[in-house]
PDB file of C-alpha atoms in Angstrom:
ATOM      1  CA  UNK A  24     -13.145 126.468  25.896  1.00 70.00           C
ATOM      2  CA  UNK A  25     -10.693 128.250  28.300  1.00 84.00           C
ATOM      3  CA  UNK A  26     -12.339 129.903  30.960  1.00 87.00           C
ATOM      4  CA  UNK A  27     -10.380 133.431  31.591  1.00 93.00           C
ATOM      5  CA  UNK A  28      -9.824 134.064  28.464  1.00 94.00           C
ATOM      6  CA  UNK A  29     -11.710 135.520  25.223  1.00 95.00           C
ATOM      7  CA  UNK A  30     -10.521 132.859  22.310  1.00 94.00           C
ATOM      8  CA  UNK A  31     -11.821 133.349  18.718  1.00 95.00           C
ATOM      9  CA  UNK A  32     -11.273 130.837  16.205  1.00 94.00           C
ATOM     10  CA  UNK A  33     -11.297 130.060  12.327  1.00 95.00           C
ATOM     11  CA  UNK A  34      -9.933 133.477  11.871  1.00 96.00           C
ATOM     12  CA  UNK A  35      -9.739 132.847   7.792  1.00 96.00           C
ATOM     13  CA  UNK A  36     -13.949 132.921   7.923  1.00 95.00           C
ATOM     14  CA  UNK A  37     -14.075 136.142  10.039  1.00 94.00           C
ATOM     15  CA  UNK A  38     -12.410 138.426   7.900  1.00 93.00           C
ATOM     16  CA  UNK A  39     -10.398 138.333   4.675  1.00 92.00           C
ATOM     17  CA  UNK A  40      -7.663 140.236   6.059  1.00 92.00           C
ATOM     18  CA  UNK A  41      -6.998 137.330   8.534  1.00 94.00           C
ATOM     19  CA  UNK A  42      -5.796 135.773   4.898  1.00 93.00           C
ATOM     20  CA  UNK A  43      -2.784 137.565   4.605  1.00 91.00           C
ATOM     21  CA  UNK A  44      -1.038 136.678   7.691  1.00 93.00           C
ATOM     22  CA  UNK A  45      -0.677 133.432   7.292  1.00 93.00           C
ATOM     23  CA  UNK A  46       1.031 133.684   4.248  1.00 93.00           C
ATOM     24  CA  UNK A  47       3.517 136.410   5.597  1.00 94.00           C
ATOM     25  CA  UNK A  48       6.929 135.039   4.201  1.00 95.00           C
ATOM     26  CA  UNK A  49       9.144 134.952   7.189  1.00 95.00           C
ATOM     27  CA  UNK A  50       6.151 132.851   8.988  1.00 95.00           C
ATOM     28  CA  UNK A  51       6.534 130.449   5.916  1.00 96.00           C
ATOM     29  CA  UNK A  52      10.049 130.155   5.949  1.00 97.00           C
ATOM     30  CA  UNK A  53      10.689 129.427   9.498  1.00 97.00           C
ATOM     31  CA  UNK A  54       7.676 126.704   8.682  1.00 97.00           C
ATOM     32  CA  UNK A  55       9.728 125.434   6.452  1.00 97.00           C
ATOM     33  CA  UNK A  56      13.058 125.472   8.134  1.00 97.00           C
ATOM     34  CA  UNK A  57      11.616 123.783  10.819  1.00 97.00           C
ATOM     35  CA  UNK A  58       9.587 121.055   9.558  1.00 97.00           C
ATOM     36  CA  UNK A  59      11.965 120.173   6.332  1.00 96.00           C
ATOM     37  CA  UNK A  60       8.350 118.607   4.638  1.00 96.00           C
ATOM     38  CA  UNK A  61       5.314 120.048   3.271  1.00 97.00           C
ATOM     39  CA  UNK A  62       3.609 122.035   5.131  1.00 98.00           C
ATOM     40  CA  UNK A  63      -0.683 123.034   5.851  1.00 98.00           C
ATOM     41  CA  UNK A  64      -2.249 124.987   8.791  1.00 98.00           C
ATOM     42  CA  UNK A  65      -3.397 123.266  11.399  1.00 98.00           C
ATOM     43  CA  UNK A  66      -5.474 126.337  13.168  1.00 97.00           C
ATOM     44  CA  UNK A  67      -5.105 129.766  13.277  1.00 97.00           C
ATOM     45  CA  UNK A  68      -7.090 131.819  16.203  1.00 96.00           C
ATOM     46  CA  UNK A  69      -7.332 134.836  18.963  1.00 97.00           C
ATOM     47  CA  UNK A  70      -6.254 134.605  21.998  1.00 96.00           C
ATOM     48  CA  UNK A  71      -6.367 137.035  24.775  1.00 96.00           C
ATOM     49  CA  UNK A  72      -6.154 136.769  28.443  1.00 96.00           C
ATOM     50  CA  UNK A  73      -8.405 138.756  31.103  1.00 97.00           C
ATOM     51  CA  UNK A  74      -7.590 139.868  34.416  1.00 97.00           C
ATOM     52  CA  UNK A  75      -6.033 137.608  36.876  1.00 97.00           C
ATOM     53  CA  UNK A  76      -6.584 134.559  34.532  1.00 96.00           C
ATOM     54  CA  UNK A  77      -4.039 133.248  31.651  1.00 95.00           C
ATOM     55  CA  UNK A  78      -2.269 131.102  33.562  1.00 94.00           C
ATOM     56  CA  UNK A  79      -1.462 127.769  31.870  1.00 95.00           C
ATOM     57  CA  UNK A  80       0.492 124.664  32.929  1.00 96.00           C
ATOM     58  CA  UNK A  81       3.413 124.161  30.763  1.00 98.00           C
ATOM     59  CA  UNK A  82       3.086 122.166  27.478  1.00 98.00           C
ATOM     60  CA  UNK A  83       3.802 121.213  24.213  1.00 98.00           C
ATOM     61  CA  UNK A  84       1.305 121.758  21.234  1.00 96.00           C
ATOM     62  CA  UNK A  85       1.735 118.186  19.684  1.00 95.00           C
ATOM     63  CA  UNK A  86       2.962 114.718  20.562  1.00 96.00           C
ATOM     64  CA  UNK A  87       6.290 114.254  22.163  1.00 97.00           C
ATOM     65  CA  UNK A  88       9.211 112.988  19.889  1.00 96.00           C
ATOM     66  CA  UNK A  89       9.978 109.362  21.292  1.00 96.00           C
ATOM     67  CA  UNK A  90      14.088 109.697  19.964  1.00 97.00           C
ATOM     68  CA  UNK A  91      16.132 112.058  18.791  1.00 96.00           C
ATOM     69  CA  UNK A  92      16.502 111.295  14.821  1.00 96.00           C
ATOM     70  CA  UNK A  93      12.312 111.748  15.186  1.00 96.00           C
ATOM     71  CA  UNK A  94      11.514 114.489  12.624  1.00 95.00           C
ATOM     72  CA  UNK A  95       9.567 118.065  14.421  1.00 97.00           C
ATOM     73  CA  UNK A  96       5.838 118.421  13.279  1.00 96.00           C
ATOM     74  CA  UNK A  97       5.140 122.156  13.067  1.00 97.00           C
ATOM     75  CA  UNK A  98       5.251 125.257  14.611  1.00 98.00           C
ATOM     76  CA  UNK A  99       3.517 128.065  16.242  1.00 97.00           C
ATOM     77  CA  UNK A 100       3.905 131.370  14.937  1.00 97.00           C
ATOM     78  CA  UNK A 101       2.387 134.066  17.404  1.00 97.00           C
ATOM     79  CA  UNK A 102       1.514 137.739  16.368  1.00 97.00           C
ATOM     80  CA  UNK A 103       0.800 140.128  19.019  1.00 98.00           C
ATOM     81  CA  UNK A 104      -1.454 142.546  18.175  1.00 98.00           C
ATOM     82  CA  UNK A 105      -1.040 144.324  21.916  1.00 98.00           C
ATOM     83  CA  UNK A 106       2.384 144.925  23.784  1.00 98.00           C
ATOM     84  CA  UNK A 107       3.234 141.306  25.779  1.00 98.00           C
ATOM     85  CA  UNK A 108       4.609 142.596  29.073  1.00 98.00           C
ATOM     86  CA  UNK A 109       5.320 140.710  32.342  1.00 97.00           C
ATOM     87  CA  UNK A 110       2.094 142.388  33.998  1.00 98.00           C
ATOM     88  CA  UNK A 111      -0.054 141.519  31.189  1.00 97.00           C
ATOM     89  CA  UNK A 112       0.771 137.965  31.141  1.00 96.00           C
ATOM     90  CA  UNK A 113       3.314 137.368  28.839  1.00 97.00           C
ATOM     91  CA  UNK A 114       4.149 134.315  27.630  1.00 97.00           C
ATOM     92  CA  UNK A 115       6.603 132.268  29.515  1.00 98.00           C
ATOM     93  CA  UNK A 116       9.119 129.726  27.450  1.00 98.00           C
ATOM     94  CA  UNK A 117      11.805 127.216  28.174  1.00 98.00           C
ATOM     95  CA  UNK A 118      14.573 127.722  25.530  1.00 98.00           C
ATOM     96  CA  UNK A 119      16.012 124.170  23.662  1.00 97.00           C
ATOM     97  CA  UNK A 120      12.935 122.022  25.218  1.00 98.00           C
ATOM     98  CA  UNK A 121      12.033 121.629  21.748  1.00 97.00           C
ATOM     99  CA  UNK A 122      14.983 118.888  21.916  1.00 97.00           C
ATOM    100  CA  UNK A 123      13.971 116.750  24.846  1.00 97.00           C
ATOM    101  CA  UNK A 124      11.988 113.669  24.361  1.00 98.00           C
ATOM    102  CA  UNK A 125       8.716 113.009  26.241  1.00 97.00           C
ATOM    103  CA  UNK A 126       6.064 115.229  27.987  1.00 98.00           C
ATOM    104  CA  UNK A 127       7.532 117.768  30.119  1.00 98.00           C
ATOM    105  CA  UNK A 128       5.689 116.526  33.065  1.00 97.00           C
ATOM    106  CA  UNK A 129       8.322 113.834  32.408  1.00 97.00           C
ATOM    107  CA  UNK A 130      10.739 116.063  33.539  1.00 98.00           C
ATOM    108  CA  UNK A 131       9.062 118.734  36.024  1.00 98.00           C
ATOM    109  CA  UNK A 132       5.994 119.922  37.617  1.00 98.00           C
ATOM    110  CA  UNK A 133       4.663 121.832  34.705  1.00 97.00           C
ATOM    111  CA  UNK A 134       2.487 124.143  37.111  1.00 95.00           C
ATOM    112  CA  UNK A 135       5.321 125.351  38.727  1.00 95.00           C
ATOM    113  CA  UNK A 136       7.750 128.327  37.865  1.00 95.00           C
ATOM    114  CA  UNK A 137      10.767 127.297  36.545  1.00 96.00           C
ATOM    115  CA  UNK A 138      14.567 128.936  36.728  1.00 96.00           C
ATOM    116  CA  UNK A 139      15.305 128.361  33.165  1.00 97.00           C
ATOM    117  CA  UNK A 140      11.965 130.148  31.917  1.00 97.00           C
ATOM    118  CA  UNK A 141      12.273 133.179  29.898  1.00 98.00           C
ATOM    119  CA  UNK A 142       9.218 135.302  28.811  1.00 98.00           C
ATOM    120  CA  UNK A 143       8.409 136.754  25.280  1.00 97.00           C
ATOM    121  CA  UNK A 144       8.272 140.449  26.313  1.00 98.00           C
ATOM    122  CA  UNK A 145       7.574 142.013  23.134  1.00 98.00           C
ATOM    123  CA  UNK A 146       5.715 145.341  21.421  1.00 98.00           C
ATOM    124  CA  UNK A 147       2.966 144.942  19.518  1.00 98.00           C
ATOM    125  CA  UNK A 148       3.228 144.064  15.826  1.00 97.00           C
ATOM    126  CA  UNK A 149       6.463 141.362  16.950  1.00 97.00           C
ATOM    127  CA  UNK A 150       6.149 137.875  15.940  1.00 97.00           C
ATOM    128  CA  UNK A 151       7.442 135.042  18.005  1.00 97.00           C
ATOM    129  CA  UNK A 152       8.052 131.724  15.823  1.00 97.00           C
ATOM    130  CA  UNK A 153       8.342 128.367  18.015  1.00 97.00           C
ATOM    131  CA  UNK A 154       8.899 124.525  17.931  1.00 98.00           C
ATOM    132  CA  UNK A 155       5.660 122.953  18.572  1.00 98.00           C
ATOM    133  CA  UNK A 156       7.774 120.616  21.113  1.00 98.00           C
ATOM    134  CA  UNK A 157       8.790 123.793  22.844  1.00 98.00           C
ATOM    135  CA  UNK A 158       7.863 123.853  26.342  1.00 98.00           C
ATOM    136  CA  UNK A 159       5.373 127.052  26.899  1.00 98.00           C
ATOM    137  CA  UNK A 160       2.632 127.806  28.799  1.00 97.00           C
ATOM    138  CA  UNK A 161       0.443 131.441  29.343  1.00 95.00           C
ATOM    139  CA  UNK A 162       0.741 133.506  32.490  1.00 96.00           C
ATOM    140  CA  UNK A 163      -1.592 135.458  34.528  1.00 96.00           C
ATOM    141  CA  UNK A 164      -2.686 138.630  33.072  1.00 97.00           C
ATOM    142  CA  UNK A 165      -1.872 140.788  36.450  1.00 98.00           C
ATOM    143  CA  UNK A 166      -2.959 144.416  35.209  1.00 97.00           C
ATOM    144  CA  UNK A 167      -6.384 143.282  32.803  1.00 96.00           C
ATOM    145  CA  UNK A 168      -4.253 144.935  30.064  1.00 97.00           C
ATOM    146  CA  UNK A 169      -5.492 143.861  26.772  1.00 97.00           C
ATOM    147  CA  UNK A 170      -2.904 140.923  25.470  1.00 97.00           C
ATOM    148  CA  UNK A 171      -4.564 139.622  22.356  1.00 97.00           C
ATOM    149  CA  UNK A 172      -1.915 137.568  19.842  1.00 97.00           C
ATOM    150  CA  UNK A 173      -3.226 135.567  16.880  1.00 97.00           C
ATOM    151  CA  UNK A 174      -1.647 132.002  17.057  1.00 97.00           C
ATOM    152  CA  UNK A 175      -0.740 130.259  13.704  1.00 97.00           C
ATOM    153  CA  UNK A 176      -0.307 126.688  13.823  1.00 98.00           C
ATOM    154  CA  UNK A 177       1.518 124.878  10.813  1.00 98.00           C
ATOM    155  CA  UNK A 178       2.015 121.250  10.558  1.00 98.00           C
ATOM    156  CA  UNK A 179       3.673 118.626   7.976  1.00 97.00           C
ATOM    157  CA  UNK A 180       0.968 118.032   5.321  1.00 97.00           C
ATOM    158  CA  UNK A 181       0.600 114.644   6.369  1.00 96.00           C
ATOM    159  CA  UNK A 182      -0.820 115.643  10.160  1.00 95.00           C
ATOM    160  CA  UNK A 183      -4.261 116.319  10.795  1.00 96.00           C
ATOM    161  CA  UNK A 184      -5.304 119.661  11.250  1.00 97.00           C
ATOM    162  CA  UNK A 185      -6.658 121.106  14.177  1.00 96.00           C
ATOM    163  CA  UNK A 186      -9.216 122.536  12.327  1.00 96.00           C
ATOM    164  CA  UNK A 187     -10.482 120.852   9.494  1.00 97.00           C
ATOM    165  CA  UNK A 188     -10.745 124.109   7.011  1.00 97.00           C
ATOM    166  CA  UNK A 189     -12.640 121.771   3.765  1.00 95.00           C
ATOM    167  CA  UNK A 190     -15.129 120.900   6.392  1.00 95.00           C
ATOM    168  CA  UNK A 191     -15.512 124.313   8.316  1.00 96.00           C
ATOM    169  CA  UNK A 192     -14.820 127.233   5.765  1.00 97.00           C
ATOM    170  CA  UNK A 193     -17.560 128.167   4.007  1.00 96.00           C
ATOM    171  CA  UNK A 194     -17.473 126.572   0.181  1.00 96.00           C
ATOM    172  CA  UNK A 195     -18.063 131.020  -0.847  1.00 96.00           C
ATOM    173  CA  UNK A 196     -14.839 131.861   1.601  1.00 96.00           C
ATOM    174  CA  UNK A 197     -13.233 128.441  -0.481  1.00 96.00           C
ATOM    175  CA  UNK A 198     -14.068 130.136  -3.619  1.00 96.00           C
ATOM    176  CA  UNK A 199     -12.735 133.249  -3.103  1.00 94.00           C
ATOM    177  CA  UNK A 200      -9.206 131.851  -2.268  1.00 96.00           C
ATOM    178  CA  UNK A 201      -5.781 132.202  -4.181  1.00 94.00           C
ATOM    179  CA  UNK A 202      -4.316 128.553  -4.825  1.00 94.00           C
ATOM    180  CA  UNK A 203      -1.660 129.340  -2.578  1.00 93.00           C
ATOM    181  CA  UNK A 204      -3.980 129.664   0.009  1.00 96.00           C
ATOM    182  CA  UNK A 205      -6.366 126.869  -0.894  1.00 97.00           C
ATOM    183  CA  UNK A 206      -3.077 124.401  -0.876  1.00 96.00           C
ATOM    184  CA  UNK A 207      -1.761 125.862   2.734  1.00 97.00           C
ATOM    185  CA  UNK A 208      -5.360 125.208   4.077  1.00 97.00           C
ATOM    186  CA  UNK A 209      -5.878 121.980   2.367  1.00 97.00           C
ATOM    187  CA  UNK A 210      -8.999 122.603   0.746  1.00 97.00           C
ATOM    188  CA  UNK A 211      -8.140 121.598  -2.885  1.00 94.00           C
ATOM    189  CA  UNK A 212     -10.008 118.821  -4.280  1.00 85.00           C
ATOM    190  CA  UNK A 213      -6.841 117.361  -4.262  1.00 79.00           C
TER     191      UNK A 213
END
């Protein structure tokens, strides 16, 4: 679904070691921090740019808050399984966006550079935790370097996922689950 780019998603079918990541207690607790309610994934997938493609306008992975007192939804929690460098596209951020209200074409041209950006330069194995109302968007890869990072999305229990895991997973993947696991991906039956 993103041309210039190889994506690969429902990572918890493709391999049980996929399993153990999203549990990984730091990516729990800054869940938790965060969202201050209970918690589920919302998706979990690959995602790695190819040469002279990656670029993305900037966004935000959920709905804008509408005023300030509005509670935060979830988070993305990226692991990088390559280095993230400048040439191979690395992420670009805008710190403390996570606190404005509204789209951030409400405020800029979201395909443009902009002065306060930073990018998450990081080497392999790092993982890079942020607001889902944090302004981000993906960069060109400039060198074809491999950039692949695993994104894991977690949302307030009461949010629909963006994939539906008791509808997608397989009911044999289901049964081979910890409860832990079964209650982070909602696939109890309750």
């Amino acid at each position: 679904f993103e041309p210039g780019a190889n994506r690969l998603g429902n990572l918890i079918e493709k391999h049980p070691i996929f399993r153990n990541l999203i549990i990984i207690p730091e990516v729990i607790a800054v869940a938790k921090e965060v969202i201050k309610f209970d918690i589920k994934l919302s998706g979990f997938n690959l995602r790695n740019p190819l040469k002279n493609h990656g670029h993305q306008s900037y966004h935000i992975d959920w709905t804008p808050r509408k005023k300030h007192d509005d509670p935060f939804h979830g988070v993305n929690c990226s692991i990088f399984l390559n280095d993230s460098t400048i040439d191979n596209g690395a992420t670009r951020i805008i710190p403390k966006t996570h606190k404005k209200l509204g789209w951030p074409d409400d405020y800029i041209n979201p395909a443009e550079t902009q002065k306060e950006e930073i990018r998450a330069t990081l080497p392999a194995g790092s993982i890079m935790a942020f607001n889902l109302n944090t302004w981000h968007a993906g960069a060109n890869n400039l060198n074809g370097e491999t950039r692949k990072a695993l994104f894991i999305q977690i949302k307030r229990r009461d949010e629909p996922q963006l994939l539906n895991y008791k509808k997608y997973l397989k009911q044999s993947t289901i049964d081979g689950l910890n409860e832990p696991l079964k209650y982070l991906l909602a696939v109890r039956e309750n």
